[in-house]
mmCIF file with all atom_site columns, C-alpha atoms and ligand atoms in Angstrom:
data_model
loop_
_atom_site.group_PDB
_atom_site.id
_atom_site.type_symbol
_atom_site.label_atom_id
_atom_site.label_alt_id
_atom_site.label_comp_id
_atom_site.label_asym_id
_atom_site.label_entity_id
_atom_site.label_seq_id
_atom_site.pdbx_PDB_ins_code
_atom_site.Cartn_x
_atom_site.Cartn_y
_atom_site.Cartn_z
_atom_site.occupancy
_atom_site.B_iso_or_equiv
_atom_site.pdbx_formal_charge
_atom_site.auth_seq_id
_atom_site.auth_comp_id
_atom_site.auth_asym_id
_atom_site.auth_atom_id
_atom_site.pdbx_PDB_model_num
ATOM   1   C CA  . UNK P 1 1   ? 6.588  -3.350  -43.522 1.00 0.00 ? 7   UNK P CA  1
ATOM   2   C CA  . UNK P 1 2   ? 6.341  -2.124  -47.102 1.00 0.00 ? 8   UNK P CA  1
ATOM   3   C CA  . UNK P 1 3   ? 8.327  1.020   -46.359 1.00 0.00 ? 9   UNK P CA  1
ATOM   4   C CA  . UNK P 1 4   ? 11.824 1.984   -47.424 1.00 0.00 ? 10  UNK P CA  1
ATOM   5   C CA  . UNK P 1 5   ? 13.817 2.321   -44.198 1.00 0.00 ? 11  UNK P CA  1
ATOM   6   C CA  . UNK P 1 6   ? 16.709 3.988   -46.082 1.00 0.00 ? 12  UNK P CA  1
ATOM   7   C CA  . UNK P 1 7   ? 14.492 7.071   -46.399 1.00 0.00 ? 13  UNK P CA  1
ATOM   8   C CA  . UNK P 1 8   ? 14.207 9.412   -43.402 1.00 0.00 ? 14  UNK P CA  1
ATOM   9   C CA  . UNK P 1 9   ? 10.704 9.437   -41.930 1.00 0.00 ? 15  UNK P CA  1
ATOM   10  C CA  . UNK P 1 10  ? 10.798 13.216  -41.777 1.00 0.00 ? 16  UNK P CA  1
ATOM   11  C CA  . UNK P 1 11  ? 13.381 15.948  -42.533 1.00 0.00 ? 17  UNK P CA  1
ATOM   12  C CA  . UNK P 1 12  ? 16.547 15.384  -40.488 1.00 0.00 ? 18  UNK P CA  1
ATOM   13  C CA  . UNK P 1 13  ? 17.577 19.046  -40.690 1.00 0.00 ? 19  UNK P CA  1
ATOM   14  C CA  . UNK P 1 14  ? 16.087 21.609  -38.305 1.00 0.00 ? 20  UNK P CA  1
ATOM   15  C CA  . UNK P 1 15  ? 12.715 23.276  -38.634 1.00 0.00 ? 21  UNK P CA  1
ATOM   16  C CA  . UNK P 1 16  ? 9.147  22.156  -38.430 1.00 0.00 ? 22  UNK P CA  1
ATOM   17  C CA  . UNK P 1 17  ? 8.601  18.421  -38.473 1.00 0.00 ? 23  UNK P CA  1
ATOM   18  C CA  . UNK P 1 18  ? 5.615  16.559  -39.808 1.00 0.00 ? 24  UNK P CA  1
ATOM   19  C CA  . UNK P 1 19  ? 5.027  14.461  -36.679 1.00 0.00 ? 25  UNK P CA  1
ATOM   20  C CA  . UNK P 1 20  ? 1.275  14.187  -36.114 1.00 0.00 ? 26  UNK P CA  1
ATOM   21  C CA  . UNK P 1 21  ? 1.024  11.616  -33.337 1.00 0.00 ? 27  UNK P CA  1
ATOM   22  C CA  . UNK P 1 22  ? 2.993  10.940  -30.193 1.00 0.00 ? 28  UNK P CA  1
ATOM   23  C CA  . UNK P 1 23  ? 2.839  7.300   -29.213 1.00 0.00 ? 29  UNK P CA  1
ATOM   24  C CA  . UNK P 1 24  ? 3.594  6.533   -25.555 1.00 0.00 ? 30  UNK P CA  1
ATOM   25  C CA  . UNK P 1 25  ? 4.062  2.838   -24.884 1.00 0.00 ? 31  UNK P CA  1
ATOM   26  C CA  . UNK P 1 26  ? 4.613  1.474   -21.392 1.00 0.00 ? 32  UNK P CA  1
ATOM   27  C CA  . UNK P 1 27  ? 6.679  -1.661  -21.814 1.00 0.00 ? 33  UNK P CA  1
ATOM   28  C CA  . UNK P 1 28  ? 8.354  -4.203  -19.597 1.00 0.00 ? 34  UNK P CA  1
ATOM   29  C CA  . UNK P 1 29  ? 12.079 -3.809  -19.045 1.00 0.00 ? 35  UNK P CA  1
ATOM   30  C CA  . UNK P 1 30  ? 12.751 -7.200  -20.650 1.00 0.00 ? 36  UNK P CA  1
ATOM   31  C CA  . UNK P 1 31  ? 11.231 -6.093  -23.959 1.00 0.00 ? 37  UNK P CA  1
ATOM   32  C CA  . UNK P 1 32  ? 12.871 -2.675  -24.288 1.00 0.00 ? 38  UNK P CA  1
ATOM   33  C CA  . UNK P 1 33  ? 16.127 -3.578  -26.030 1.00 0.00 ? 39  UNK P CA  1
ATOM   34  C CA  . UNK P 1 34  ? 14.577 -5.593  -28.841 1.00 0.00 ? 40  UNK P CA  1
ATOM   35  C CA  . UNK P 1 35  ? 11.774 -3.087  -29.285 1.00 0.00 ? 41  UNK P CA  1
ATOM   36  C CA  . UNK P 1 36  ? 14.126 -0.113  -29.597 1.00 0.00 ? 42  UNK P CA  1
ATOM   37  C CA  . UNK P 1 37  ? 16.454 -2.021  -31.938 1.00 0.00 ? 43  UNK P CA  1
ATOM   38  C CA  . UNK P 1 38  ? 13.527 -2.798  -34.218 1.00 0.00 ? 44  UNK P CA  1
ATOM   39  C CA  . UNK P 1 39  ? 12.055 0.705   -34.159 1.00 0.00 ? 45  UNK P CA  1
ATOM   40  C CA  . UNK P 1 40  ? 15.415 2.230   -35.063 1.00 0.00 ? 46  UNK P CA  1
ATOM   41  C CA  . UNK P 1 41  ? 16.134 -0.421  -37.707 1.00 0.00 ? 47  UNK P CA  1
ATOM   42  C CA  . UNK P 1 42  ? 12.739 0.348   -39.271 1.00 0.00 ? 48  UNK P CA  1
ATOM   43  C CA  . UNK P 1 43  ? 13.683 4.044   -39.442 1.00 0.00 ? 49  UNK P CA  1
ATOM   44  C CA  . UNK P 1 44  ? 11.598 5.434   -36.562 1.00 0.00 ? 50  UNK P CA  1
ATOM   45  C CA  . UNK P 1 45  ? 12.910 7.792   -33.912 1.00 0.00 ? 51  UNK P CA  1
ATOM   46  C CA  . UNK P 1 46  ? 12.293 6.866   -30.312 1.00 0.00 ? 52  UNK P CA  1
ATOM   47  C CA  . UNK P 1 47  ? 13.050 7.957   -26.771 1.00 0.00 ? 53  UNK P CA  1
ATOM   48  C CA  . UNK P 1 48  ? 13.141 5.712   -23.738 1.00 0.00 ? 54  UNK P CA  1
ATOM   49  C CA  . UNK P 1 49  ? 12.165 7.041   -20.323 1.00 0.00 ? 55  UNK P CA  1
ATOM   50  C CA  . UNK P 1 50  ? 12.779 4.875   -17.268 1.00 0.00 ? 56  UNK P CA  1
ATOM   51  C CA  . UNK P 1 51  ? 9.505  4.639   -15.367 1.00 0.00 ? 57  UNK P CA  1
ATOM   52  C CA  . UNK P 1 52  ? 7.929  2.696   -12.502 1.00 0.00 ? 58  UNK P CA  1
ATOM   53  C CA  . UNK P 1 53  ? 4.592  0.878   -12.485 1.00 0.00 ? 59  UNK P CA  1
ATOM   54  C CA  . UNK P 1 54  ? 2.298  2.388   -9.864  1.00 0.00 ? 60  UNK P CA  1
ATOM   55  C CA  . UNK P 1 55  ? 0.875  -0.961  -8.759  1.00 0.00 ? 61  UNK P CA  1
ATOM   56  C CA  . UNK P 1 56  ? 3.869  -3.306  -8.647  1.00 0.00 ? 62  UNK P CA  1
ATOM   57  C CA  . UNK P 1 57  ? 6.389  -0.481  -8.092  1.00 0.00 ? 63  UNK P CA  1
ATOM   58  C CA  . UNK P 1 58  ? 8.736  -2.248  -10.503 1.00 0.00 ? 64  UNK P CA  1
ATOM   59  C CA  . UNK P 1 59  ? 10.867 -0.604  -13.137 1.00 0.00 ? 65  UNK P CA  1
ATOM   60  C CA  . UNK P 1 60  ? 9.385  -0.445  -16.605 1.00 0.00 ? 66  UNK P CA  1
ATOM   61  C CA  . UNK P 1 61  ? 10.012 1.867   -19.553 1.00 0.00 ? 67  UNK P CA  1
ATOM   62  C CA  . UNK P 1 62  ? 7.951  4.402   -21.412 1.00 0.00 ? 68  UNK P CA  1
ATOM   63  C CA  . UNK P 1 63  ? 8.862  4.592   -25.081 1.00 0.00 ? 69  UNK P CA  1
ATOM   64  C CA  . UNK P 1 64  ? 7.971  7.789   -26.941 1.00 0.00 ? 70  UNK P CA  1
ATOM   65  C CA  . UNK P 1 65  ? 7.669  7.582   -30.721 1.00 0.00 ? 71  UNK P CA  1
ATOM   66  C CA  . UNK P 1 66  ? 6.706  10.676  -32.700 1.00 0.00 ? 72  UNK P CA  1
ATOM   67  C CA  . UNK P 1 67  ? 5.248  9.628   -36.052 1.00 0.00 ? 73  UNK P CA  1
ATOM   68  C CA  . UNK P 1 68  ? 3.048  10.631  -38.934 1.00 0.00 ? 74  UNK P CA  1
ATOM   69  C CA  . UNK P 1 69  ? -0.610 9.572   -38.829 1.00 0.00 ? 75  UNK P CA  1
ATOM   70  C CA  . UNK P 1 70  ? -0.176 6.808   -41.373 1.00 0.00 ? 76  UNK P CA  1
ATOM   71  C CA  . UNK P 1 71  ? 2.721  5.243   -39.414 1.00 0.00 ? 77  UNK P CA  1
ATOM   72  C CA  . UNK P 1 72  ? 0.730  4.579   -36.256 1.00 0.00 ? 78  UNK P CA  1
ATOM   73  C CA  . UNK P 1 73  ? -0.511 1.145   -37.302 1.00 0.00 ? 79  UNK P CA  1
ATOM   74  C CA  . UNK P 1 74  ? 2.969  0.013   -38.346 1.00 0.00 ? 80  UNK P CA  1
ATOM   75  C CA  . UNK P 1 75  ? 4.402  1.042   -34.970 1.00 0.00 ? 81  UNK P CA  1
ATOM   76  C CA  . UNK P 1 76  ? 1.519  -0.720  -33.192 1.00 0.00 ? 82  UNK P CA  1
ATOM   77  C CA  . UNK P 1 77  ? 2.411  -3.867  -35.146 1.00 0.00 ? 83  UNK P CA  1
ATOM   78  C CA  . UNK P 1 78  ? 6.026  -3.605  -33.969 1.00 0.00 ? 84  UNK P CA  1
ATOM   79  C CA  . UNK P 1 79  ? 4.833  -3.152  -30.382 1.00 0.00 ? 85  UNK P CA  1
ATOM   80  C CA  . UNK P 1 80  ? 2.570  -6.209  -30.685 1.00 0.00 ? 86  UNK P CA  1
ATOM   81  C CA  . UNK P 1 81  ? 5.482  -8.253  -31.974 1.00 0.00 ? 87  UNK P CA  1
ATOM   82  C CA  . UNK P 1 82  ? 7.970  -7.261  -29.300 1.00 0.00 ? 88  UNK P CA  1
ATOM   83  C CA  . UNK P 1 83  ? 5.957  -6.706  -26.119 1.00 0.00 ? 89  UNK P CA  1
ATOM   84  C CA  . UNK P 1 84  ? 5.094  -10.010 -24.499 1.00 0.00 ? 90  UNK P CA  1
ATOM   85  C CA  . UNK P 1 85  ? 2.548  -10.539 -21.736 1.00 0.00 ? 91  UNK P CA  1
ATOM   86  C CA  . UNK P 1 86  ? 4.017  -12.198 -18.657 1.00 0.00 ? 92  UNK P CA  1
ATOM   87  C CA  . UNK P 1 87  ? 2.562  -13.500 -15.454 1.00 0.00 ? 93  UNK P CA  1
ATOM   88  C CA  . UNK P 1 88  ? 4.123  -12.062 -12.360 1.00 0.00 ? 94  UNK P CA  1
ATOM   89  C CA  . UNK P 1 89  ? 3.665  -13.296 -8.829  1.00 0.00 ? 95  UNK P CA  1
ATOM   90  C CA  . UNK P 1 90  ? 3.538  -10.574 -6.252  1.00 0.00 ? 96  UNK P CA  1
ATOM   91  C CA  . UNK P 1 91  ? 4.465  -11.546 -2.761  1.00 0.00 ? 97  UNK P CA  1
ATOM   92  C CA  . UNK P 1 92  ? 2.563  -9.806  0.051   1.00 0.00 ? 98  UNK P CA  1
ATOM   93  C CA  . UNK P 1 93  ? 5.958  -8.683  1.406   1.00 0.00 ? 99  UNK P CA  1
ATOM   94  C CA  . UNK P 1 94  ? 6.961  -7.033  -1.895  1.00 0.00 ? 100 UNK P CA  1
ATOM   95  C CA  . UNK P 1 95  ? 7.268  -3.227  -1.820  1.00 0.00 ? 101 UNK P CA  1
ATOM   96  C CA  . UNK P 1 96  ? 3.822  -2.551  -3.283  1.00 0.00 ? 102 UNK P CA  1
ATOM   97  C CA  . UNK P 1 97  ? 2.125  0.801   -3.450  1.00 0.00 ? 103 UNK P CA  1
ATOM   98  C CA  . UNK P 1 98  ? 0.238  1.788   -0.292  1.00 0.00 ? 104 UNK P CA  1
ATOM   99  C CA  . UNK P 1 99  ? -3.105 1.169   -1.989  1.00 0.00 ? 105 UNK P CA  1
ATOM   100 C CA  . UNK P 1 100 ? -2.048 -2.311  -2.997  1.00 0.00 ? 106 UNK P CA  1
ATOM   101 C CA  . UNK P 1 101 ? -0.520 -3.083  0.379   1.00 0.00 ? 107 UNK P CA  1
ATOM   102 C CA  . UNK P 1 102 ? -3.722 -1.952  2.081   1.00 0.00 ? 108 UNK P CA  1
ATOM   103 C CA  . UNK P 1 103 ? -5.437 -5.041  0.679   1.00 0.00 ? 109 UNK P CA  1
ATOM   104 C CA  . UNK P 1 104 ? -3.416 -7.111  3.167   1.00 0.00 ? 110 UNK P CA  1
ATOM   105 C CA  . UNK P 1 105 ? -2.834 -10.156 1.021   1.00 0.00 ? 111 UNK P CA  1
ATOM   106 C CA  . UNK P 1 106 ? -1.571 -13.265 2.710   1.00 0.00 ? 112 UNK P CA  1
ATOM   107 C CA  . UNK P 1 107 ? -1.120 -15.290 -0.501  1.00 0.00 ? 113 UNK P CA  1
ATOM   108 C CA  . UNK P 1 108 ? 1.039  -14.416 -3.505  1.00 0.00 ? 114 UNK P CA  1
ATOM   109 C CA  . UNK P 1 109 ? -1.053 -12.613 -6.109  1.00 0.00 ? 115 UNK P CA  1
ATOM   110 C CA  . UNK P 1 110 ? -0.734 -13.403 -9.803  1.00 0.00 ? 116 UNK P CA  1
ATOM   111 C CA  . UNK P 1 111 ? -1.081 -10.536 -12.274 1.00 0.00 ? 117 UNK P CA  1
ATOM   112 C CA  . UNK P 1 112 ? -0.672 -10.459 -16.032 1.00 0.00 ? 118 UNK P CA  1
ATOM   113 C CA  . UNK P 1 113 ? 1.630  -7.648  -17.057 1.00 0.00 ? 119 UNK P CA  1
ATOM   114 C CA  . UNK P 1 114 ? 1.621  -6.293  -20.608 1.00 0.00 ? 120 UNK P CA  1
ATOM   115 C CA  . UNK P 1 115 ? 2.326  -6.811  -23.597 1.00 0.00 ? 121 UNK P CA  1
ATOM   116 C CA  . UNK P 1 116 ? 2.116  -3.023  -23.544 1.00 0.00 ? 122 UNK P CA  1
ATOM   117 C CA  . UNK P 1 117 ? -0.232 -0.159  -22.777 1.00 0.00 ? 123 UNK P CA  1
ATOM   118 C CA  . UNK P 1 118 ? -0.099 2.416   -25.561 1.00 0.00 ? 124 UNK P CA  1
ATOM   119 C CA  . UNK P 1 119 ? -1.453 5.942   -25.667 1.00 0.00 ? 125 UNK P CA  1
ATOM   120 C CA  . UNK P 1 120 ? -1.619 7.727   -29.028 1.00 0.00 ? 126 UNK P CA  1
ATOM   121 C CA  . UNK P 1 121 ? -1.798 11.509  -28.659 1.00 0.00 ? 127 UNK P CA  1
ATOM   122 C CA  . UNK P 1 122 ? -2.443 14.152  -31.287 1.00 0.00 ? 128 UNK P CA  1
ATOM   123 C CA  . UNK P 1 123 ? 0.518  16.493  -31.734 1.00 0.00 ? 129 UNK P CA  1
ATOM   124 C CA  . UNK P 1 124 ? -0.379 20.111  -32.377 1.00 0.00 ? 130 UNK P CA  1
ATOM   125 C CA  . UNK P 1 125 ? 3.093  21.114  -33.495 1.00 0.00 ? 131 UNK P CA  1
ATOM   126 C CA  . UNK P 1 126 ? 6.576  19.628  -33.652 1.00 0.00 ? 132 UNK P CA  1
ATOM   127 C CA  . UNK P 1 127 ? 9.803  21.616  -34.022 1.00 0.00 ? 133 UNK P CA  1
ATOM   128 C CA  . UNK P 1 128 ? 13.457 20.673  -34.169 1.00 0.00 ? 134 UNK P CA  1
ATOM   129 C CA  . UNK P 1 129 ? 15.304 23.703  -32.819 1.00 0.00 ? 135 UNK P CA  1
HETATM 130 P P1  . 2BA C 2 .   ? 1.785  -1.504  -12.725 1.00 0.00 ? 20  2BA C P1  1
HETATM 131 O O1  . 2BA C 2 .   ? 0.938  -0.358  -12.304 1.00 0.00 ? 20  2BA C O1  1
HETATM 132 O O2  . 2BA C 2 .   ? 2.924  -1.893  -11.848 1.00 0.00 ? 20  2BA C O2  1
HETATM 133 O O3  . 2BA C 2 .   ? 0.806  -2.755  -12.957 1.00 0.00 ? 20  2BA C O3  1
HETATM 134 C C1  . 2BA C 2 .   ? 1.317  -4.047  -13.256 1.00 0.00 ? 20  2BA C C1  1
HETATM 135 C C2  . 2BA C 2 .   ? 0.180  -5.022  -13.471 1.00 0.00 ? 20  2BA C C2  1
HETATM 136 O O4  . 2BA C 2 .   ? -0.554 -5.192  -12.248 1.00 0.00 ? 20  2BA C O4  1
HETATM 137 C C3  . 2BA C 2 .   ? -0.851 -4.543  -14.505 1.00 0.00 ? 20  2BA C C3  1
HETATM 138 O O5  . 2BA C 2 .   ? -0.421 -4.905  -15.818 1.00 0.00 ? 20  2BA C O5  1
HETATM 139 C C4  . 2BA C 2 .   ? -2.109 -5.256  -14.064 1.00 0.00 ? 20  2BA C C4  1
HETATM 140 O O6  . 2BA C 2 .   ? -2.145 -6.602  -14.537 1.00 0.00 ? 20  2BA C O6  1
HETATM 141 C C5  . 2BA C 2 .   ? -1.940 -5.312  -12.539 1.00 0.00 ? 20  2BA C C5  1
HETATM 142 N N1  . 2BA C 2 .   ? -2.640 -4.200  -11.902 1.00 0.00 ? 20  2BA C N1  1
HETATM 143 C C6  . 2BA C 2 .   ? -2.359 -2.879  -11.995 1.00 0.00 ? 20  2BA C C6  1
HETATM 144 N N2  . 2BA C 2 .   ? -3.191 -2.145  -11.247 1.00 0.00 ? 20  2BA C N2  1
HETATM 145 C C7  . 2BA C 2 .   ? -4.029 -3.037  -10.642 1.00 0.00 ? 20  2BA C C7  1
HETATM 146 C C8  . 2BA C 2 .   ? -5.113 -2.901  -9.722  1.00 0.00 ? 20  2BA C C8  1
HETATM 147 N N3  . 2BA C 2 .   ? -5.506 -1.673  -9.288  1.00 0.00 ? 20  2BA C N3  1
HETATM 148 N N4  . 2BA C 2 .   ? -5.729 -4.045  -9.286  1.00 0.00 ? 20  2BA C N4  1
HETATM 149 C C9  . 2BA C 2 .   ? -5.327 -5.258  -9.729  1.00 0.00 ? 20  2BA C C9  1
HETATM 150 N N5  . 2BA C 2 .   ? -4.292 -5.451  -10.601 1.00 0.00 ? 20  2BA C N5  1
HETATM 151 C C10 . 2BA C 2 .   ? -3.659 -4.351  -11.055 1.00 0.00 ? 20  2BA C C10 1
HETATM 152 P P2  . 2BA C 2 .   ? -0.725 -3.935  -17.033 1.00 0.00 ? 20  2BA C P2  1
HETATM 153 O O7  . 2BA C 2 .   ? -2.174 -3.515  -17.005 1.00 0.00 ? 20  2BA C O7  1
HETATM 154 O O8  . 2BA C 2 .   ? -0.251 -4.634  -18.259 1.00 0.00 ? 20  2BA C O8  1
HETATM 155 O O9  . 2BA C 2 .   ? 0.132  -2.629  -16.800 1.00 0.00 ? 20  2BA C O9  1
HETATM 156 C C11 . 2BA C 2 .   ? 1.541  -2.652  -16.879 1.00 0.00 ? 20  2BA C C11 1
HETATM 157 C C12 . 2BA C 2 .   ? 2.083  -1.290  -16.528 1.00 0.00 ? 20  2BA C C12 1
HETATM 158 O O10 . 2BA C 2 .   ? 1.610  -0.342  -17.511 1.00 0.00 ? 20  2BA C O10 1
HETATM 159 C C13 . 2BA C 2 .   ? 1.561  -0.753  -15.198 1.00 0.00 ? 20  2BA C C13 1
HETATM 160 O O11 . 2BA C 2 .   ? 2.406  -1.222  -14.174 1.00 0.00 ? 20  2BA C O11 1
HETATM 161 C C14 . 2BA C 2 .   ? 1.665  0.753   -15.399 1.00 0.00 ? 20  2BA C C14 1
HETATM 162 O O12 . 2BA C 2 .   ? 3.020  1.190   -15.260 1.00 0.00 ? 20  2BA C O12 1
HETATM 163 C C15 . 2BA C 2 .   ? 1.325  0.901   -16.865 1.00 0.00 ? 20  2BA C C15 1
HETATM 164 N N6  . 2BA C 2 .   ? -0.084 1.211   -17.084 1.00 0.00 ? 20  2BA C N6  1
HETATM 165 C C16 . 2BA C 2 .   ? -1.061 0.350   -17.380 1.00 0.00 ? 20  2BA C C16 1
HETATM 166 N N7  . 2BA C 2 .   ? -2.226 1.012   -17.545 1.00 0.00 ? 20  2BA C N7  1
HETATM 167 C C17 . 2BA C 2 .   ? -1.972 2.342   -17.358 1.00 0.00 ? 20  2BA C C17 1
HETATM 168 C C18 . 2BA C 2 .   ? -2.752 3.538   -17.411 1.00 0.00 ? 20  2BA C C18 1
HETATM 169 N N8  . 2BA C 2 .   ? -4.087 3.515   -17.682 1.00 0.00 ? 20  2BA C N8  1
HETATM 170 N N9  . 2BA C 2 .   ? -2.155 4.721   -17.179 1.00 0.00 ? 20  2BA C N9  1
HETATM 171 C C19 . 2BA C 2 .   ? -0.823 4.761   -16.924 1.00 0.00 ? 20  2BA C C19 1
HETATM 172 N N10 . 2BA C 2 .   ? -0.016 3.664   -16.842 1.00 0.00 ? 20  2BA C N10 1
HETATM 173 C C20 . 2BA C 2 .   ? -0.591 2.472   -17.071 1.00 0.00 ? 20  2BA C C20 1
HETATM 174 P P1  . 2BA C 2 .   ? 17.755 14.635  -32.888 1.00 0.00 ? 21  2BA C P1  1
HETATM 175 O O1  . 2BA C 2 .   ? 16.917 14.414  -34.113 1.00 0.00 ? 21  2BA C O1  1
HETATM 176 O O2  . 2BA C 2 .   ? 17.946 16.056  -32.470 1.00 0.00 ? 21  2BA C O2  1
HETATM 177 O O3  . 2BA C 2 .   ? 17.083 13.831  -31.696 1.00 0.00 ? 21  2BA C O3  1
HETATM 178 C C1  . 2BA C 2 .   ? 17.585 13.898  -30.375 1.00 0.00 ? 21  2BA C C1  1
HETATM 179 C C2  . 2BA C 2 .   ? 16.837 12.941  -29.488 1.00 0.00 ? 21  2BA C C2  1
HETATM 180 O O4  . 2BA C 2 .   ? 15.445 13.352  -29.481 1.00 0.00 ? 21  2BA C O4  1
HETATM 181 C C3  . 2BA C 2 .   ? 16.824 11.492  -30.019 1.00 0.00 ? 21  2BA C C3  1
HETATM 182 O O5  . 2BA C 2 .   ? 17.972 10.802  -29.528 1.00 0.00 ? 21  2BA C O5  1
HETATM 183 C C4  . 2BA C 2 .   ? 15.533 10.959  -29.428 1.00 0.00 ? 21  2BA C C4  1
HETATM 184 O O6  . 2BA C 2 .   ? 15.739 10.625  -28.048 1.00 0.00 ? 21  2BA C O6  1
HETATM 185 C C5  . 2BA C 2 .   ? 14.618 12.184  -29.438 1.00 0.00 ? 21  2BA C C5  1
HETATM 186 N N1  . 2BA C 2 .   ? 13.733 12.202  -30.623 1.00 0.00 ? 21  2BA C N1  1
HETATM 187 C C6  . 2BA C 2 .   ? 13.913 12.870  -31.782 1.00 0.00 ? 21  2BA C C6  1
HETATM 188 N N2  . 2BA C 2 .   ? 12.900 12.654  -32.617 1.00 0.00 ? 21  2BA C N2  1
HETATM 189 C C7  . 2BA C 2 .   ? 12.044 11.854  -31.970 1.00 0.00 ? 21  2BA C C7  1
HETATM 190 C C8  . 2BA C 2 .   ? 10.785 11.284  -32.310 1.00 0.00 ? 21  2BA C C8  1
HETATM 191 N N3  . 2BA C 2 .   ? 10.199 11.477  -33.523 1.00 0.00 ? 21  2BA C N3  1
HETATM 192 N N4  . 2BA C 2 .   ? 10.160 10.494  -31.410 1.00 0.00 ? 21  2BA C N4  1
HETATM 193 C C9  . 2BA C 2 .   ? 10.715 10.258  -30.201 1.00 0.00 ? 21  2BA C C9  1
HETATM 194 N N5  . 2BA C 2 .   ? 11.905 10.771  -29.820 1.00 0.00 ? 21  2BA C N5  1
HETATM 195 C C10 . 2BA C 2 .   ? 12.561 11.558  -30.697 1.00 0.00 ? 21  2BA C C10 1
HETATM 196 P P2  . 2BA C 2 .   ? 18.647 9.679   -30.435 1.00 0.00 ? 21  2BA C P2  1
HETATM 197 O O7  . 2BA C 2 .   ? 17.615 8.721   -30.939 1.00 0.00 ? 21  2BA C O7  1
HETATM 198 O O8  . 2BA C 2 .   ? 19.756 9.101   -29.641 1.00 0.00 ? 21  2BA C O8  1
HETATM 199 O O9  . 2BA C 2 .   ? 19.212 10.455  -31.714 1.00 0.00 ? 21  2BA C O9  1
HETATM 200 C C11 . 2BA C 2 .   ? 20.302 11.363  -31.641 1.00 0.00 ? 21  2BA C C11 1
HETATM 201 C C12 . 2BA C 2 .   ? 20.558 12.012  -32.982 1.00 0.00 ? 21  2BA C C12 1
HETATM 202 O O10 . 2BA C 2 .   ? 20.944 11.013  -33.942 1.00 0.00 ? 21  2BA C O10 1
HETATM 203 C C13 . 2BA C 2 .   ? 19.324 12.688  -33.597 1.00 0.00 ? 21  2BA C C13 1
HETATM 204 O O11 . 2BA C 2 .   ? 19.180 13.991  -33.094 1.00 0.00 ? 21  2BA C O11 1
HETATM 205 C C14 . 2BA C 2 .   ? 19.620 12.628  -35.064 1.00 0.00 ? 21  2BA C C14 1
HETATM 206 O O12 . 2BA C 2 .   ? 20.457 13.686  -35.436 1.00 0.00 ? 21  2BA C O12 1
HETATM 207 C C15 . 2BA C 2 .   ? 20.376 11.318  -35.198 1.00 0.00 ? 21  2BA C C15 1
HETATM 208 N N6  . 2BA C 2 .   ? 19.485 10.242  -35.613 1.00 0.00 ? 21  2BA C N6  1
HETATM 209 C C16 . 2BA C 2 .   ? 18.590 9.595   -34.872 1.00 0.00 ? 21  2BA C C16 1
HETATM 210 N N7  . 2BA C 2 .   ? 17.953 8.646   -35.565 1.00 0.00 ? 21  2BA C N7  1
HETATM 211 C C17 . 2BA C 2 .   ? 18.474 8.684   -36.801 1.00 0.00 ? 21  2BA C C17 1
HETATM 212 C C18 . 2BA C 2 .   ? 18.225 7.943   -38.003 1.00 0.00 ? 21  2BA C C18 1
HETATM 213 N N8  . 2BA C 2 .   ? 17.319 6.966   -38.038 1.00 0.00 ? 21  2BA C N8  1
HETATM 214 N N9  . 2BA C 2 .   ? 18.949 8.267   -39.089 1.00 0.00 ? 21  2BA C N9  1
HETATM 215 C C19 . 2BA C 2 .   ? 19.878 9.248   -39.046 1.00 0.00 ? 21  2BA C C19 1
HETATM 216 N N10 . 2BA C 2 .   ? 20.166 9.976   -37.944 1.00 0.00 ? 21  2BA C N10 1
HETATM 217 C C20 . 2BA C 2 .   ? 19.463 9.703   -36.846 1.00 0.00 ? 21  2BA C C20 1
#
């Protein structure tokens, strides 16, 4: 990674933090553990929110990582490494969303889920209070 993970990525004490981007990554449940372990081992801070995919209505996770601008690419590289695309078969009797169910499938449908969908948002201000 070329960074020294023994150094904090931003001041640990209270006050204003230098986070400039909030990365929101929607990841499959199977990838969460390894991904979080790696992020923390590499010295990033992260928060996991349990979420549900609107189409398949299956549990997934949204990982929030607040970082400095120049760390975005490194976190994307970690996400690429740990979030694996998988093919899922969706049975017509599965509890799909109403919109999906309205298509009235009679055959199992194959969808490719992930690796991950990532949103990178600008952060106006970040405080540790
Ligand atoms: P789900 O909404 O449960 O979608 C699971 C997978 O089903 C998707 O994988 C995609 O392959 C397929 N799919 C979703 N909507 C579809 C549709 N209207 N028609 C046909 N196939 C459809 P991914 O695209 O990899 O998305 C995985 C999960 O990431 C999604 O779960 C959702 O929770 C989230 N996600 C993806 N794109 C998003 C977005 N633009 N905004 C918010 N969440 C998103
Ligand atoms: P705090 O820094 O007050 O963070 C509390 C919780 O806020 C974190 O829980 C995490 O869920 C979220 N959080 C903080 N900064 C974040 C960021 N940049 N991006 C996304 N989420 C963020 P935990 O991860 O369980 O951490 C609990 C406490 O452990 C932290 O309190 C901090 O005092 C300490 N800590 C966390 N990571 C550390 C590290 N790498 N080195 C030393 N101490 C750490």
